[in-house]
Amino acid sequence: MWPETIKMKKYKNDLYLKALAGESVKRPPVWMMRQAGRYLPEFMAIREKYDFFTRCRTPELAAEITVQPIRRFHMDAAILFSDILVVPQAMNIPFEMKAGIGPFLPQPVRSKKDVDKVIIPDVKESLGYVFDAIKLTKEMLNDEVPLIGFAGSPWTILCYTVQGQGSKTFEKTKEFCFTRPEAAHTLLQKITDTTIAYLREKVKSGVDALQLFDSWGGMLAPDDYREFSWKYLVQIIDALKDEAPVVIFAKGCWYALEEMSDSNVSAIGVDWTLTPQTARKFTGNKITLQGNLDPSRLLSPPKVIKEIVHKMIDDFGKDQYIVNLGHGILPNIPLKNVQAFIDAVKEYHE
Ligand code: CP3
């Protein structure tokens, strides 16, 4: 579904926007979550010289990293290089990126007092570097392909903020929600308000679509998902639905697909734990879907990758479909396998 209030911008390649609008296409568009990442030697060269948040905060670096995968593989959409954690950082929650650990917060938010210290920032001031990176990236892309902007879901950001780092269970975050629901909801609302202002400014700076990453949504049982995640995602979706098409990717949340397909999103990303047929059934065959190759399937030989990609397109159908992985690309994927993945889509015909 394409928002009625928005005129579709023209690009040399507009397959991604057409798929979001549900228009019929000769082949589905393709991009990869985390396509600007460590499997690329040119990314690793920049990574050797600059630490993670310097890469995020320097518009020239963020723009260069964003276009790297497009230059090499010509995906049908670019996604701005940044991180979901720049939002909590701007809210006075000082995240670091630690080697071998990932996101790390020396003093996690665990009490009402901690929540009170969290601010709703002026995004133009504290996240201006992101908007500058968007403008620069748009220049470098030269109207070749659309640019996707993104944010983490309030729940997924809460996961890191309360736990203090990544986790297999996020039990401290869940304990916080279940023992101090009021403080949890106050913090979720602050993240939501900041995210809305942030994404609105991203659209003004030039992104063509927005993707919300709820990477840890699947940690929650369905009722808890509604209370601690979906409720806030709906606020973000509804606030932005007239400004840009919004895509939701909630890993592990197959149980929420039906409700999501009844919301104002333009497309839904699905992970690899359900078949295309099941995903279509749960979403009533009425919305554009994105996904859902198991990221480790890119370790298969190129010939096999091509076969499973063609089957995936046959199973989803070529229309109302965006080819992608079911989560981010892994750092150990060979370049020739990525090439096979992209080529398989470009060679597709019915
Ligand atoms: O898709 C893209 O190419 C855009 C770039 C992007 C990054 N992070 C760059 C990044 C996007 C969309 C994200 C989103 C993000 N960040 C999510 C949601 C998507 C997902 O994968 O679930 C999450 C949960 C984060 C938080 C985060 N950032 C983690 C858990 C890590 C460490 C992961 C690891 O494998 O070490 C990061 C770091 C990060 N963000 C890297 C990249 C390319 C790798 C670290 C590095 O380059 O040094």
Coordinates of C-alpha atoms and ligand atoms in Angstrom, one line a residue:
M1 CA 0.0 0.0 0.0
W2 CA 1.4 3.4 -1.0
P3 CA 0.4 6.4 1.1
E4 CA -2.1 8.5 -0.8
T5 CA -0.6 11.7 0.3
I6 CA 2.8 11.0 -1.2
K7 CA 3.9 11.4 -4.8
M8 CA 6.3 8.6 -5.8
K9 CA 9.7 10.1 -6.7
K10 CA 11.4 9.1 -9.9
Y11 CA 14.5 7.0 -9.9
K12 CA 16.4 5.3 -12.8
N13 CA 15.5 2.1 -10.9
D14 CA 12.2 2.4 -9.0
L15 CA 11.4 -1.3 -8.6
Y16 CA 11.6 -1.0 -4.8
L17 CA 9.1 1.8 -4.6
K18 CA 6.8 0.0 -7.1
A19 CA 6.8 -3.1 -5.0
L20 CA 5.9 -1.0 -1.9
A21 CA 3.1 0.5 -3.9
G22 CA 1.9 -3.0 -4.9
E23 CA 2.4 -2.3 -8.6
S24 CA 3.2 -5.1 -11.0
V25 CA 6.9 -5.4 -11.8
K26 CA 8.9 -7.5 -14.3
R27 CA 10.9 -8.9 -11.4
P28 CA 10.9 -8.2 -7.7
P29 CA 13.4 -5.7 -6.2
V30 CA 16.3 -7.0 -4.0
W31 CA 18.4 -5.6 -1.2
M32 CA 19.9 -7.1 1.9
M33 CA 19.5 -6.1 5.5
R34 CA 22.9 -5.0 6.8
Q35 CA 24.2 -4.8 3.3
A36 CA 26.7 -2.1 4.3
G37 CA 28.8 -4.4 6.5
R38 CA 31.7 -6.6 7.4
Y39 CA 31.4 -9.1 4.4
L40 CA 32.7 -6.2 2.2
P41 CA 36.5 -5.7 2.0
E42 CA 36.0 -1.9 1.2
F43 CA 33.9 -1.6 4.4
M44 CA 36.7 -3.4 6.4
A45 CA 39.2 -1.0 5.1
I46 CA 37.3 2.0 6.5
R47 CA 36.6 0.0 9.7
E48 CA 40.3 -0.4 10.3
K49 CA 40.8 3.4 10.4
Y50 CA 37.7 4.6 12.3
D51 CA 35.8 3.3 15.2
F52 CA 32.1 2.4 14.9
F53 CA 30.4 5.6 16.1
T54 CA 32.9 7.8 14.2
R55 CA 31.7 6.0 11.1
C56 CA 28.1 6.8 12.1
R57 CA 28.8 10.4 13.0
T58 CA 30.9 11.5 10.0
P59 CA 28.6 12.1 7.1
E60 CA 31.3 11.5 4.5
L61 CA 32.1 8.1 5.9
A62 CA 28.4 7.1 6.5
A63 CA 27.5 8.1 2.9
E64 CA 30.5 6.3 1.4
I65 CA 29.7 3.1 3.4
T66 CA 26.1 3.3 2.3
V67 CA 26.9 3.4 -1.4
Q68 CA 29.7 0.7 -1.2
P69 CA 27.3 -2.3 -1.7
I70 CA 25.4 -0.5 -4.4
R71 CA 28.6 0.2 -6.4
R72 CA 29.6 -3.4 -6.2
F73 CA 26.3 -5.3 -6.5
H74 CA 23.7 -2.8 -7.8
M75 CA 21.0 -3.7 -5.3
D76 CA 17.6 -2.0 -6.0
A77 CA 17.7 0.1 -2.8
A78 CA 20.3 1.6 -0.6
I79 CA 20.0 1.7 3.2
L80 CA 21.7 4.5 5.1
F81 CA 24.7 3.3 7.2
S82 CA 24.0 4.2 10.8
D83 CA 22.8 2.3 13.9
I84 CA 19.6 2.0 15.9
L85 CA 21.6 3.0 19.0
V86 CA 22.3 6.6 17.8
V87 CA 18.7 7.3 19.1
P88 CA 19.3 6.3 22.7
Q89 CA 22.7 8.0 22.6
A90 CA 21.0 11.3 21.7
M91 CA 18.6 10.7 24.7
N92 CA 21.5 10.8 27.2
I93 CA 22.0 7.0 27.2
P94 CA 25.7 6.6 26.5
F95 CA 26.2 3.5 24.4
E96 CA 29.6 2.2 23.4
M97 CA 30.5 -0.5 20.7
K98 CA 32.8 -3.0 22.4
A99 CA 35.0 -5.4 20.4
G100 CA 33.7 -9.0 21.0
I101 CA 30.6 -7.8 22.9
G102 CA 28.8 -5.4 20.6
P103 CA 26.6 -2.6 22.0
F104 CA 27.6 -1.9 25.6
L105 CA 26.1 0.5 28.2
P106 CA 28.3 0.8 31.4
Q107 CA 25.3 2.0 33.5
P108 CA 22.1 0.3 32.2
V109 CA 18.8 2.0 32.9
R110 CA 17.1 -0.1 35.7
S111 CA 15.1 2.3 38.0
K112 CA 12.6 5.1 37.8
K113 CA 15.4 7.5 38.7
D114 CA 17.4 6.3 35.7
V115 CA 14.4 6.7 33.5
D116 CA 13.9 10.3 34.7
K117 CA 17.4 11.2 33.5
V118 CA 16.6 10.1 30.0
I119 CA 15.8 13.1 27.8
I120 CA 13.7 13.7 24.6
P121 CA 16.3 15.6 22.6
D122 CA 16.0 18.2 19.9
V123 CA 16.8 15.7 17.1
K124 CA 18.0 18.4 14.7
E125 CA 20.7 19.3 17.2
S126 CA 21.8 16.0 18.5
L127 CA 21.3 13.8 15.3
G128 CA 22.1 16.5 12.7
Y129 CA 25.0 14.3 11.5
V130 CA 22.5 11.7 10.3
F131 CA 20.5 14.2 8.3
D132 CA 23.7 15.5 6.7
A133 CA 24.7 12.0 5.8
I134 CA 21.3 11.5 4.1
K135 CA 21.8 14.6 2.0
L136 CA 25.3 13.6 1.0
T137 CA 24.2 10.0 0.2
K138 CA 21.4 11.3 -2.0
E139 CA 24.0 13.3 -4.0
M140 CA 26.2 10.3 -4.4
L141 CA 23.4 8.0 -5.4
N142 CA 22.5 10.4 -8.2
D143 CA 18.9 9.2 -8.5
E144 CA 20.0 5.6 -9.3
V145 CA 18.0 3.9 -6.5
P146 CA 15.8 5.0 -3.6
L147 CA 17.3 5.4 -0.1
I148 CA 15.9 3.6 3.0
G149 CA 16.0 5.3 6.4
F150 CA 15.5 3.2 9.6
A151 CA 15.1 3.2 13.3
G152 CA 14.9 0.5 16.0
S153 CA 11.6 -0.3 17.6
P154 CA 11.2 1.2 21.0
W155 CA 11.1 -2.3 22.5
T156 CA 14.4 -3.4 20.8
I157 CA 16.1 -0.2 22.0
L158 CA 14.7 -0.9 25.5
C159 CA 16.2 -4.4 25.3
Y160 CA 19.8 -2.9 25.0
T161 CA 19.1 0.0 27.3
V162 CA 18.0 -2.1 30.3
Q163 CA 20.1 -5.2 29.7
G164 CA 23.2 -3.1 29.1
Q165 CA 24.3 -5.3 26.2
G166 CA 23.1 -8.0 23.8
S167 CA 21.6 -11.2 25.3
K168 CA 20.0 -14.5 24.3
T169 CA 17.1 -13.9 26.7
F170 CA 17.0 -10.2 27.7
E171 CA 15.8 -11.3 31.1
K172 CA 16.8 -8.1 32.9
T173 CA 14.7 -6.1 30.4
K174 CA 11.8 -8.4 30.8
E175 CA 12.1 -8.3 34.6
F176 CA 12.1 -4.5 34.4
C177 CA 8.9 -4.5 32.3
F178 CA 7.2 -7.1 34.5
T179 CA 8.1 -5.6 37.9
R180 CA 8.2 -1.8 37.0
P181 CA 5.7 -1.6 34.1
E182 CA 5.1 2.1 34.8
A183 CA 8.8 3.0 34.5
A184 CA 9.1 0.8 31.4
H185 CA 6.2 2.5 29.7
T186 CA 7.5 5.9 30.5
L187 CA 10.8 5.0 28.9
L188 CA 9.2 3.3 25.9
Q189 CA 7.1 6.5 25.3
K190 CA 10.2 8.7 25.5
I191 CA 11.9 6.5 22.9
T192 CA 8.8 6.5 20.7
D193 CA 8.5 10.4 20.8
T194 CA 12.2 10.7 19.9
T195 CA 11.9 8.2 17.1
I196 CA 8.9 9.9 15.5
A197 CA 10.8 13.3 15.5
Y198 CA 13.9 11.5 14.2
L199 CA 12.2 9.7 11.3
R200 CA 10.2 12.7 10.3
E201 CA 13.5 14.6 9.9
K202 CA 15.0 11.7 8.0
V203 CA 12.1 11.9 5.5
K204 CA 12.6 15.7 5.2
S205 CA 16.3 15.1 4.5
G206 CA 15.5 12.8 1.6
V207 CA 14.9 9.2 2.5
D208 CA 12.2 7.5 0.4
A209 CA 11.0 4.9 2.8
L210 CA 11.3 4.0 6.5
Q211 CA 12.1 0.6 7.9
L212 CA 11.5 -0.2 11.6
F213 CA 13.7 -3.0 13.0
D214 CA 12.1 -4.9 15.9
S215 CA 14.9 -7.4 16.1
W216 CA 14.0 -8.7 19.6
G217 CA 10.2 -8.6 19.3
G218 CA 10.2 -12.4 19.2
M219 CA 11.5 -12.5 22.8
L220 CA 8.0 -11.6 23.9
A221 CA 4.8 -13.7 24.2
P222 CA 2.0 -12.4 22.0
D223 CA 0.1 -10.4 24.7
D224 CA 3.3 -8.9 26.0
Y225 CA 4.4 -8.1 22.5
R226 CA 1.2 -6.1 22.1
E227 CA 1.7 -4.2 25.3
F228 CA 5.5 -3.5 25.2
S229 CA 6.2 -3.3 21.5
W230 CA 3.4 -3.2 19.0
K231 CA 1.5 -0.4 20.9
Y232 CA 4.5 1.9 20.3
L233 CA 5.2 0.8 16.8
V234 CA 1.6 1.7 15.9
Q235 CA 2.2 5.2 17.2
I236 CA 5.3 5.6 15.0
I237 CA 3.6 4.0 12.0
D238 CA 0.5 6.2 12.3
A239 CA 2.6 9.4 12.9
L240 CA 4.5 8.9 9.7
K241 CA 2.1 7.1 7.4
D242 CA 1.3 10.2 5.4
E243 CA 5.0 11.2 5.1
A244 CA 6.7 8.0 3.8
P245 CA 5.9 4.3 3.2
V246 CA 6.8 2.4 6.4
V247 CA 8.1 -1.1 6.5
I248 CA 8.1 -3.2 9.7
F249 CA 10.5 -6.0 10.3
A250 CA 9.9 -7.8 13.6
K251 CA 12.0 -10.9 14.0
G252 CA 10.2 -14.0 15.4
C253 CA 6.8 -12.2 15.5
W254 CA 4.9 -14.5 13.1
Y255 CA 2.0 -14.3 15.6
A256 CA 1.7 -10.6 15.0
L257 CA 1.6 -10.7 11.2
E258 CA -2.2 -10.6 10.9
E259 CA -2.4 -7.6 13.1
M260 CA 0.5 -5.9 11.3
S261 CA -1.2 -6.5 7.9
D262 CA -4.3 -4.6 9.3
S263 CA -2.1 -1.6 10.2
N264 CA -0.9 1.4 8.2
V265 CA 2.4 -0.2 7.1
S266 CA 3.3 -0.4 3.4
A267 CA 5.2 -3.7 3.8
I268 CA 6.1 -6.4 6.3
G269 CA 9.5 -8.1 6.6
V270 CA 9.5 -11.8 7.6
D271 CA 12.2 -14.0 8.9
W272 CA 13.0 -17.5 7.7
T273 CA 11.0 -19.5 10.3
L274 CA 7.9 -19.5 8.2
T275 CA 7.2 -20.4 4.6
P276 CA 6.2 -17.7 2.0
Q277 CA 2.8 -19.4 1.8
T278 CA 2.2 -19.2 5.5
A279 CA 3.4 -15.5 5.6
R280 CA 0.9 -14.8 2.7
K281 CA -1.9 -16.6 4.5
F282 CA -1.3 -14.8 7.8
T283 CA -1.3 -11.4 6.0
G284 CA -4.4 -12.2 4.0
N285 CA -2.6 -11.9 0.6
K286 CA -3.0 -8.1 0.7
I287 CA 0.3 -6.6 1.6
T288 CA 3.9 -6.4 0.2
L289 CA 6.2 -8.8 2.0
Q290 CA 9.9 -8.7 2.3
G291 CA 12.3 -11.5 3.1
N292 CA 13.0 -14.2 4.0
L293 CA 16.1 -16.3 3.1
D294 CA 18.0 -17.7 6.1
P295 CA 21.1 -15.5 6.2
S296 CA 23.3 -18.6 6.6
R297 CA 21.9 -20.0 3.4
L298 CA 24.3 -17.6 1.6
L299 CA 27.0 -20.1 2.7
S300 CA 25.5 -22.6 0.1
P301 CA 27.3 -22.9 -3.2
P302 CA 26.2 -20.2 -5.7
K303 CA 24.3 -22.7 -7.9
V304 CA 22.1 -23.8 -4.9
I305 CA 21.6 -20.1 -3.8
K306 CA 20.2 -19.4 -7.3
E307 CA 17.8 -22.4 -7.1
I308 CA 16.4 -21.4 -3.7
V309 CA 16.1 -17.8 -4.6
H310 CA 14.0 -18.7 -7.7
K311 CA 11.8 -21.0 -5.6
M312 CA 11.4 -18.2 -3.0
I313 CA 10.2 -15.8 -5.6
D314 CA 7.8 -18.4 -7.1
D315 CA 6.5 -19.1 -3.6
F316 CA 6.0 -15.4 -2.6
G317 CA 4.9 -14.4 -6.1
K318 CA 6.9 -11.8 -8.1
D319 CA 4.5 -8.9 -7.2
Q320 CA 4.0 -7.3 -3.8
Y321 CA 7.3 -8.8 -2.9
I322 CA 10.8 -7.5 -2.0
V323 CA 13.6 -10.1 -2.0
N324 CA 15.7 -9.9 1.1
L325 CA 17.3 -12.1 3.8
G326 CA 15.3 -13.1 6.9
H327 CA 17.8 -11.0 9.0
G328 CA 21.1 -9.2 8.5
I329 CA 23.9 -10.6 6.3
L330 CA 26.6 -12.5 8.2
P331 CA 30.2 -11.2 8.1
N332 CA 31.6 -14.5 6.8
I333 CA 29.6 -14.6 3.5
P334 CA 31.8 -14.9 0.4
L335 CA 31.3 -12.1 -2.1
K336 CA 30.6 -14.5 -5.0
N337 CA 27.7 -15.9 -3.0
V338 CA 26.2 -12.4 -2.5
Q339 CA 26.7 -11.9 -6.3
A340 CA 24.8 -15.2 -6.9
F341 CA 21.9 -14.0 -4.6
I342 CA 21.6 -10.7 -6.4
D343 CA 22.0 -12.2 -9.9
A344 CA 19.4 -14.8 -9.2
V345 CA 16.8 -12.1 -8.7
K346 CA 17.9 -10.1 -11.7
E347 CA 17.8 -13.2 -13.9
Y348 CA 14.3 -14.2 -12.7
H349 CA 11.5 -14.5 -15.1
E350 CA 8.2 -16.3 -14.9
Ligands
CP3_1 O1 21.5 -2.5 6.8 C1 22.5 -1.8 6.7 O2 23.4 -2.0 5.9 C2 22.5 -0.5 7.5 C3 23.3 -0.5 8.6 C4 22.8 -1.0 10.0 C5 23.7 -1.2 11.0 N1 23.0 -1.5 12.1 C6 25.2 -1.1 10.9 C7 26.0 -1.9 11.9 C8 21.5 -1.3 10.4 C9 20.2 -1.3 9.7 C10 21.7 -1.6 11.8 C11 20.5 -1.8 12.7 C12 20.8 -2.5 14.0 N2 21.7 -2.2 14.9 C13 19.9 -3.4 14.6 C14 18.6 -3.9 13.9 C15 18.9 -4.9 12.8 C16 19.5 -6.2 13.2 O3 20.5 -6.6 12.6 O4 18.8 -6.8 14.1 C17 20.4 -3.8 15.8 C18 19.8 -4.8 16.8 C19 21.6 -3.0 16.0 C20 22.5 -3.0 17.2 C21 23.8 -3.4 16.9 N3 24.7 -2.7 16.1 C22 24.4 -4.7 17.2 C23 23.8 -5.8 17.9 C24 25.7 -4.6 16.6 C25 26.8 -5.6 16.8 C26 26.6 -6.8 15.9 C27 27.8 -7.5 15.6 O5 27.6 -8.4 14.7 O6 28.9 -7.2 16.1 C28 25.9 -3.4 16.0 C29 27.1 -3.0 15.2 C30 26.9 -2.7 13.7 N4 25.9 -2.0 13.2 C31 27.7 -3.2 12.7 C32 27.2 -2.7 11.5 C33 27.7 -2.8 10.1 C34 28.9 -4.1 12.8 C35 30.0 -3.6 13.7 C36 31.1 -2.9 13.0 O7 31.0 -2.5 11.9 O8 32.1 -2.6 13.7

